Short mmCIF file of C-alpha atoms in Angstrom, two decimals:
data_model
loop_
_atom_site.label_atom_id
_atom_site.label_comp_id
_atom_site.label_asym_id
_atom_site.label_seq_id
_atom_site.Cartn_x
_atom_site.Cartn_y
_atom_site.Cartn_z
CA MET A 1 93.39 192.64 34.54
CA LYS A 2 93.70 189.66 32.17
CA ASP A 3 90.55 187.79 31.25
CA VAL A 4 90.22 184.20 32.45
CA ASP A 5 90.91 182.53 29.09
CA THR A 6 94.13 184.51 28.63
CA LEU A 7 95.20 183.72 32.18
CA ILE A 8 94.60 180.00 31.63
CA ALA A 9 96.54 180.01 28.37
CA GLU A 10 99.50 181.98 29.73
CA THR A 11 99.98 180.26 33.12
CA PRO A 12 102.43 177.33 32.83
CA VAL A 13 101.29 174.00 34.23
CA ASP A 14 104.56 173.74 36.14
CA GLN A 15 103.81 176.99 37.96
CA VAL A 16 100.56 175.48 39.24
CA LEU A 17 102.20 172.16 40.17
CA ALA A 18 105.06 173.94 41.96
CA HIS A 19 102.56 176.00 43.97
CA PHE A 20 101.04 172.78 45.34
CA GLY A 21 104.37 171.01 45.85
CA GLN A 22 103.82 168.53 43.02
CA ARG A 23 106.43 166.94 40.74
CA LEU A 24 107.10 169.09 37.67
CA THR A 25 106.38 167.97 34.13
CA ASP A 26 108.86 166.48 31.69
CA ALA A 27 109.26 169.30 29.21
CA ALA A 28 110.50 166.89 26.54
CA SER A 29 107.18 165.02 26.49
CA GLY A 30 103.79 166.10 25.25
CA GLU A 31 102.01 164.55 28.24
CA HIS A 32 102.52 164.40 31.98
CA ARG A 33 101.13 161.66 34.24
CA MET A 34 100.40 162.10 37.93
CA ALA A 35 98.20 160.58 40.64
CA CYS A 36 94.56 161.58 40.30
CA VAL A 37 93.74 164.53 42.56
CA PHE A 38 89.97 164.02 42.38
CA ASN A 39 89.40 160.50 43.67
CA GLU A 40 91.62 158.38 45.95
CA ASN A 41 90.22 155.19 44.44
CA CYS A 42 91.76 155.99 41.05
CA SER A 43 95.13 154.82 42.39
CA GLU A 44 93.57 151.35 42.71
CA SER A 45 92.57 151.21 39.06
CA GLN A 46 94.49 149.44 36.33
CA TYR A 47 93.62 152.17 33.83
CA GLY A 48 96.30 154.68 34.80
CA ASN A 49 96.35 158.06 36.45
CA LEU A 50 95.65 161.67 35.57
CA THR A 51 97.00 162.80 32.18
CA ILE A 52 97.98 166.44 31.62
CA LYS A 53 98.25 167.50 27.96
CA LEU A 54 100.98 170.11 27.78
CA ASP A 55 99.95 171.42 24.35
CA ASP A 56 96.19 171.68 24.88
CA PRO A 57 95.16 174.44 27.35
CA VAL A 58 91.44 173.93 26.61
CA ASN A 59 91.28 170.19 27.32
CA ARG A 60 94.24 170.15 29.68
CA ILE A 61 93.49 167.17 31.94
CA TYR A 62 91.77 163.80 31.84
CA CYS A 63 91.60 160.96 34.40
CA HIS A 64 91.34 157.56 32.74
CA SER A 65 89.71 156.07 35.84
CA CYS A 66 87.12 158.49 37.27
CA GLY A 67 86.60 160.35 33.98
CA VAL A 68 87.12 163.90 35.27
CA ARG A 69 88.33 166.19 32.49
CA GLY A 70 88.80 169.94 32.14
CA ASN A 71 91.22 172.83 31.91
CA LEU A 72 93.74 174.35 34.31
CA LEU A 73 90.98 175.60 36.61
CA THR A 74 89.68 172.06 37.07
CA LEU A 75 93.19 170.87 37.95
CA ILE A 76 93.54 173.70 40.49
CA HIS A 77 90.19 172.76 42.06
CA GLY A 78 91.35 169.15 42.43
CA LEU A 79 94.71 170.08 43.88
CA GLU A 80 93.03 172.43 46.34
CA HIS A 81 90.07 170.29 47.45
CA GLN A 82 90.97 166.67 46.50
CA ARG A 83 87.57 166.12 44.87
CA PRO A 84 85.89 166.77 41.49
CA PRO A 85 83.65 169.79 40.84
CA SER A 86 80.26 169.32 42.47
CA GLY A 87 78.28 169.20 39.24
CA GLY A 88 80.93 167.62 37.06
CA LYS A 89 82.03 171.07 35.83
CA LEU A 90 83.17 174.19 37.64
CA ARG A 91 80.30 176.57 38.22
CA GLY A 92 79.34 179.32 40.64
CA ASP A 93 81.50 179.70 43.72
CA GLU A 94 83.74 176.78 42.78
CA PHE A 95 84.55 178.48 39.46
CA LYS A 96 85.18 181.84 41.16
CA ASP A 97 87.43 180.25 43.80
CA ALA A 98 89.48 178.45 41.14
CA VAL A 99 89.90 181.67 39.15
CA ALA A 100 90.97 183.53 42.29
CA LYS A 101 93.52 180.81 43.07
CA LEU A 102 94.83 180.92 39.47
CA ARG A 103 95.31 184.70 39.71
CA GLU A 104 97.12 184.21 43.01
CA ILE A 105 99.41 181.57 41.52
CA SER A 106 100.13 183.57 38.35
CA THR A 107 101.23 186.62 40.35
CA SER A 108 102.93 184.87 43.28
CA ASP A 109 106.62 184.23 43.77
CA SER A 110 106.31 180.51 43.11
CA PRO A 111 109.41 178.33 43.16
CA ALA A 112 111.48 179.01 40.05
CA ILE A 113 110.56 176.74 37.16
CA PRO A 114 113.69 175.70 35.25
CA LYS A 115 113.52 176.31 31.51
CA GLN A 116 114.36 173.49 29.13
CA ALA A 117 117.58 175.21 28.12
CA ASP A 118 118.62 175.36 31.77
CA ALA A 119 117.82 171.73 32.52
CA ARG A 120 121.46 170.84 33.28
CA PRO A 121 122.14 171.92 36.89
CA ALA A 122 125.22 173.76 37.98
CA ILE A 123 127.99 171.72 39.61
CA ALA A 124 127.21 173.21 43.00
CA ASP A 125 123.56 172.06 42.75
CA GLN A 126 124.15 168.37 42.00
CA SER A 127 123.20 167.07 45.46
CA PRO A 128 120.33 164.56 45.26
CA PRO A 129 116.87 166.01 45.94
CA SER A 130 115.36 165.25 49.31
CA LYS A 131 112.74 162.52 49.32
CA PRO A 132 109.14 163.53 50.01
CA VAL A 133 107.80 162.58 53.42
CA ASN A 134 104.48 162.68 55.23
CA VAL A 135 104.85 165.08 58.14
CA PRO A 136 103.50 163.66 61.42
CA LEU A 137 100.24 165.40 62.24
CA VAL A 138 101.53 166.57 65.61
CA ARG A 139 104.15 168.67 63.77
CA HIS A 140 102.02 169.58 60.75
CA GLU A 141 102.16 173.16 59.48
CA LYS A 142 98.36 173.41 59.46
CA GLU A 143 96.64 173.91 62.79
CA ALA A 144 93.61 171.87 61.68
CA ALA A 145 95.88 168.87 61.10
CA ARG A 146 97.63 169.28 64.45
CA LYS A 147 94.26 169.34 66.21
CA ILE A 148 93.41 165.82 65.04
CA ALA A 149 96.83 164.28 65.78
CA ASP A 150 95.34 162.41 68.75
CA LEU A 151 91.98 161.67 67.12
CA CYS A 152 92.76 157.96 67.45
CA ASP A 153 92.25 158.30 71.21
CA ASP A 154 88.61 159.33 70.64
CA LEU A 155 87.60 156.48 68.34
CA ILE A 156 84.72 154.31 69.52
CA VAL A 157 85.49 150.56 69.37
CA ASP A 158 82.38 149.22 71.16
CA VAL A 159 79.63 148.46 68.63
CA ALA A 160 77.00 149.28 71.24
CA GLU A 161 78.13 152.93 71.10
CA MET A 162 78.51 153.18 67.31
CA SER A 163 76.01 154.37 64.73
CA PRO A 164 73.81 151.61 63.29
CA LYS A 165 75.78 151.56 60.00
CA ALA A 166 79.15 151.42 61.75
CA ALA A 167 77.97 148.72 64.14
CA GLU A 168 76.58 146.65 61.25
CA TYR A 169 79.88 146.98 59.35
CA VAL A 170 81.98 145.84 62.33
CA ARG A 171 79.59 143.04 63.39
CA SER A 172 79.79 141.58 59.88
CA ARG A 173 83.51 141.08 60.55
CA PRO A 174 83.64 139.10 63.82
CA TRP A 175 87.43 139.28 63.88
CA MET A 176 87.15 143.07 64.34
CA THR A 177 87.27 142.84 68.13
CA PRO A 178 87.40 145.95 70.34
CA GLU A 179 90.93 144.97 71.37
CA LEU A 180 92.12 144.75 67.76
CA LEU A 181 90.44 148.03 66.79
CA ARG A 182 91.88 149.85 69.80
CA LYS A 183 95.38 148.52 69.12
CA TRP A 184 95.32 149.72 65.50
CA GLY A 185 93.49 153.00 66.07
CA VAL A 186 90.37 152.00 64.16
CA GLY A 187 86.84 152.96 65.12
CA TRP A 188 83.85 155.22 64.73
CA ILE A 189 83.95 158.92 65.56
CA PRO A 190 80.85 160.77 66.75
CA GLY A 191 80.06 164.18 65.28
CA ASN A 192 82.01 166.22 67.80
CA GLY A 193 83.42 168.82 65.43
CA ARG A 194 87.02 167.53 65.63
CA SER A 195 87.05 165.48 62.48
CA LEU A 196 86.23 165.50 58.79
CA PHE A 197 85.05 161.88 59.28
CA ARG A 198 81.77 162.56 61.06
CA LYS A 199 79.24 159.78 61.53
CA GLY A 200 79.37 158.23 58.06
CA TYR A 201 82.84 156.71 58.22
CA LEU A 202 84.85 154.04 59.96
CA VAL A 203 88.19 155.69 60.72
CA TYR A 204 91.65 154.12 60.35
CA THR A 205 94.89 155.52 61.78
CA HIS A 206 97.90 155.64 59.45
CA ARG A 207 101.44 155.69 60.85
CA ASN A 208 104.85 156.12 59.29
CA GLU A 209 107.70 153.68 59.73
CA ARG A 210 108.58 155.21 63.10
CA GLY A 211 105.05 154.72 64.36
CA GLU A 212 104.04 158.41 64.22
CA VAL A 213 100.49 159.28 63.15
CA VAL A 214 100.66 160.84 59.68
CA SER A 215 97.03 160.59 58.59
CA TYR A 216 93.61 159.09 59.07
CA SER A 217 91.37 157.59 56.45
CA GLY A 218 87.64 157.11 56.54
CA ARG A 219 85.84 154.17 54.95
CA ASP A 220 82.52 155.47 53.62
CA LEU A 221 79.94 153.18 55.21
CA SER A 222 77.46 154.08 52.46
CA PHE A 223 79.87 153.33 49.63
CA GLU A 224 78.04 150.26 48.32
CA GLU A 225 74.75 152.16 48.01
CA LYS A 226 76.48 155.11 46.31
CA TRP A 227 78.30 152.77 43.94
CA GLU A 228 75.09 151.02 42.90
CA LYS A 229 73.38 154.38 42.33
CA TRP A 230 76.34 155.56 40.23
CA ILE A 231 75.98 152.43 38.08
CA ARG A 232 72.20 152.95 37.74
CA ASP A 233 72.77 156.59 36.74
CA GLY A 234 74.98 155.53 33.83
CA ARG A 235 78.39 156.12 35.46
CA PRO A 236 78.33 159.93 35.13
CA GLU A 237 81.72 161.63 34.80
CA GLY A 238 83.03 163.29 37.92
CA LYS A 239 80.52 161.51 40.16
CA LYS A 240 82.32 158.18 40.74
CA PRO A 241 82.09 157.56 44.50
CA GLY A 242 85.22 156.99 46.53
CA LYS A 243 85.49 154.23 49.10
CA HIS A 244 88.06 155.96 51.32
CA ARG A 245 88.77 159.54 52.28
CA PHE A 246 92.18 160.71 53.55
CA VAL A 247 93.44 163.80 55.35
CA GLN A 248 94.26 166.38 52.67
CA GLY A 249 97.92 166.33 51.67
CA PHE A 250 98.63 162.79 52.84
CA GLN A 251 100.64 160.82 50.27
CA LYS A 252 99.57 157.25 50.92
CA GLY A 253 102.10 155.91 48.42
CA LEU A 254 104.93 156.84 50.78
CA GLU A 255 103.78 154.46 53.52
CA LEU A 256 102.83 150.84 54.05
CA TYR A 257 99.82 150.33 56.31
CA GLY A 258 101.09 148.23 59.20
CA GLY A 259 104.71 148.94 58.29
CA HIS A 260 105.59 150.74 61.53
CA SER A 261 108.66 149.38 63.30
CA THR A 262 106.94 149.42 66.72
CA ARG A 263 105.31 146.08 65.76
CA MET A 264 108.67 144.32 65.72
CA ASN A 265 108.76 143.80 69.49
CA GLU A 266 105.75 141.46 69.49
CA GLU A 267 106.46 137.73 69.68
CA TYR A 268 103.88 136.72 67.05
CA VAL A 269 105.54 139.13 64.59
CA ARG A 270 108.91 137.42 64.86
CA GLU A 271 107.31 133.99 64.59
CA SER A 272 105.27 134.97 61.54
CA LEU A 273 108.26 136.51 59.76
CA VAL A 274 110.27 133.34 60.29
CA ALA A 275 107.37 131.15 59.13
CA ARG A 276 106.36 132.89 55.92
CA GLY A 277 108.13 136.25 55.51
CA ILE A 278 106.03 139.35 54.85
CA VAL A 279 102.50 139.09 53.49
CA VAL A 280 101.46 141.98 51.21
CA VAL A 281 97.77 142.83 50.81
CA GLU A 282 95.78 145.71 49.36
CA GLY A 283 93.77 147.38 52.10
CA MET A 284 93.60 148.11 55.78
CA ASN A 285 90.96 145.46 56.56
CA GLU A 286 93.16 142.77 55.03
CA VAL A 287 96.03 143.78 57.31
CA LEU A 288 93.74 143.61 60.33
CA ARG A 289 92.34 140.23 59.29
CA MET A 290 95.84 138.81 58.91
CA GLU A 291 96.74 140.24 62.32
CA SER A 292 93.76 138.43 63.85
CA LEU A 293 95.20 135.22 62.38
CA GLY A 294 98.64 135.91 63.86
CA VAL A 295 100.10 136.77 60.46
CA VAL A 296 102.28 139.82 59.74
CA ALA A 297 100.96 141.71 56.72
CA VAL A 298 101.41 145.19 55.30
CA GLY A 299 98.97 146.99 53.01
CA LEU A 300 99.37 149.29 50.03
CA ALA A 301 96.12 151.20 50.80
CA GLY A 302 95.31 150.39 47.17
CA ASN A 303 96.20 147.71 44.67
CA LYS A 304 99.09 149.34 42.83
CA ALA A 305 102.43 149.69 44.62
CA THR A 306 104.39 152.92 44.23
CA ASP A 307 108.16 152.94 43.68
CA THR A 308 108.61 154.00 47.31
CA GLN A 309 106.49 151.11 48.57
CA VAL A 310 108.39 148.63 46.40
CA GLU A 311 111.72 149.91 47.75
CA THR A 312 110.43 149.57 51.32
CA LEU A 313 109.12 146.06 50.71
CA ILE A 314 112.48 144.97 49.30
CA ARG A 315 114.28 146.48 52.28
CA TYR A 316 111.91 144.79 54.74
CA ALA A 317 112.29 141.45 52.96
CA HIS A 318 116.06 141.61 53.15
CA SER A 319 116.24 142.90 56.72
CA VAL A 320 113.46 141.12 58.66
CA GLY A 321 111.49 138.89 56.29
CA GLY A 322 114.02 136.20 55.50
CA ASN A 323 113.95 137.50 51.90
CA ARG A 324 110.40 136.11 51.51
CA ILE A 325 107.26 137.96 50.42
CA ILE A 326 103.80 136.45 49.92
CA LEU A 327 101.38 138.41 47.72
CA MET A 328 97.68 138.28 48.62
CA PRO A 329 95.75 140.67 46.36
CA ASP A 330 91.97 140.70 46.15
CA PHE A 331 91.01 137.58 44.22
CA ASP A 332 89.63 139.37 41.17
CA GLU A 333 90.92 140.55 37.80
CA GLU A 334 91.64 144.14 38.82
CA GLY A 335 93.52 143.25 42.00
CA GLU A 336 95.55 140.47 40.41
CA ASN A 337 96.48 142.54 37.35
CA ALA A 338 97.76 145.34 39.56
CA PHE A 339 99.89 142.93 41.62
CA LYS A 340 101.53 141.39 38.52
CA GLU A 341 103.86 144.39 38.18
CA LEU A 342 104.74 144.17 41.87
CA LEU A 343 105.50 140.47 41.47
CA TRP A 344 107.91 141.27 38.63
CA GLN A 345 109.62 144.11 40.51
CA LEU A 346 110.22 141.98 43.61
CA ALA A 347 111.51 139.06 41.55
CA GLU A 348 113.94 141.37 39.75
CA ALA A 349 115.27 142.40 43.18
CA ASN A 350 116.01 138.72 43.95
CA VAL A 351 113.27 138.52 46.57
CA ASP A 352 111.75 135.06 47.05
CA VAL A 353 108.23 136.14 46.10
CA LYS A 354 105.17 133.94 45.79
CA VAL A 355 101.45 134.38 45.20
CA GLY A 356 99.56 133.04 48.22
CA CYS A 357 96.16 132.78 46.59
CA SER A 358 94.37 133.89 43.44
CA SER A 359 91.06 133.55 41.63
CA ARG A 360 92.35 130.46 39.77
CA MET A 361 94.24 128.69 42.53
CA PHE A 362 92.50 126.14 44.77
CA GLU A 363 90.18 125.21 41.90
CA GLY A 364 88.84 128.78 41.76
CA ARG A 365 87.04 128.53 45.12
CA PHE A 366 88.16 132.02 46.21
CA ALA A 367 87.39 133.89 42.97
CA GLY A 368 85.78 137.28 43.60
CA ARG A 369 86.61 137.30 47.29
CA GLN A 370 89.09 139.23 49.42
CA PRO A 371 91.63 138.13 52.02
CA GLU A 372 89.53 139.74 54.74
CA ASP A 373 86.75 137.23 53.92
CA LEU A 374 88.84 134.13 54.62
CA THR A 375 87.78 131.86 57.44
CA ASP A 376 90.36 130.46 59.83
CA ALA A 377 90.18 127.06 58.11
CA GLU A 378 90.57 128.60 54.64
CA TRP A 379 93.63 130.57 55.72
CA THR A 380 95.17 127.42 57.25
CA GLU A 381 94.75 125.65 53.89
CA ILE A 382 96.38 128.56 52.02
CA ASP A 383 99.14 128.88 54.60
CA LYS A 384 100.11 125.23 54.20
CA SER A 385 100.39 125.63 50.43
CA ILE A 386 102.66 128.64 50.91
CA GLY A 387 105.26 126.47 52.59
CA ASN A 388 105.00 127.73 56.16
CA ARG A 389 108.40 127.02 57.73
CA VAL A 390 106.99 126.47 61.22
#
């Protein structure tokens, strides 16, 4: 049996990526970039994603946002568990599990990895590759995922029945009414054994364009305290707290939160689309706040749009949005910098795109705030400046 170091050195990165259904590396480049597999919040950072060094098996990976670094075993742990090693480095059972998985991958019949010399496909194989999709939970291959397909029906929307932290979070947002939460599948879940979001999370339901449930996410209600502790501790590598947690395997970059077509039958939706087109925001709360104001918005579940999300936004703008899109990022440097690329991409597609508000507009009164914080009067002021057609 090969020792661990030899196994790490001899196992191609592409064999590991193929095992987990990930995009393969570009063999012509010395580095490969991919979404961070350790922390969902890294997709919201302006500092880039996970870098894989193809010529350095010892220091194979590094995330420019959360700081996790390591070798092939660390990458395997992240792909398997969607979190960093518990102590910053693989030790004990985590190390043994990663080694066992590496041995499994190295000896399994993984999908064939094309060699560089064979990069040109045969004529018969020139059909375009199928696009990745998020499988609805009700049809998911994993039984654990199928069991929570109807979790949205169990969510508590009455603050009187929530945990103190959940009730405090919802009460601080008066527009989060029970009716709105129930409609969107948002609420608190008691510790009943059905969910990975027990007690410490506010749960959000994520649907695909057809309205099918493809995931849930949990907003850590203790995030602010964990973030402050992380800062006090000197920002240790591998310990950066995440604000949201998703069902394992969900690719949030394939969907737009609030982008399900079942909304199109509502009268306010048609009126809002005619008035201002589609409003694009970062997170789920922003979508809900816009909904409470009678405004149609979709969210990226982050601040950086993927190519798939950009394509969908362009299609929506052309088909139902009167070719208009209003961008409403968080009014801070990170959110606005991330939306600059989206602004450029939409403009290049001949979409009539406009920034609704920023940290410098309106004499800087909204700097450091988020769209979910806006009062009714503040939104009315912004809406008028947008050029509401109604």
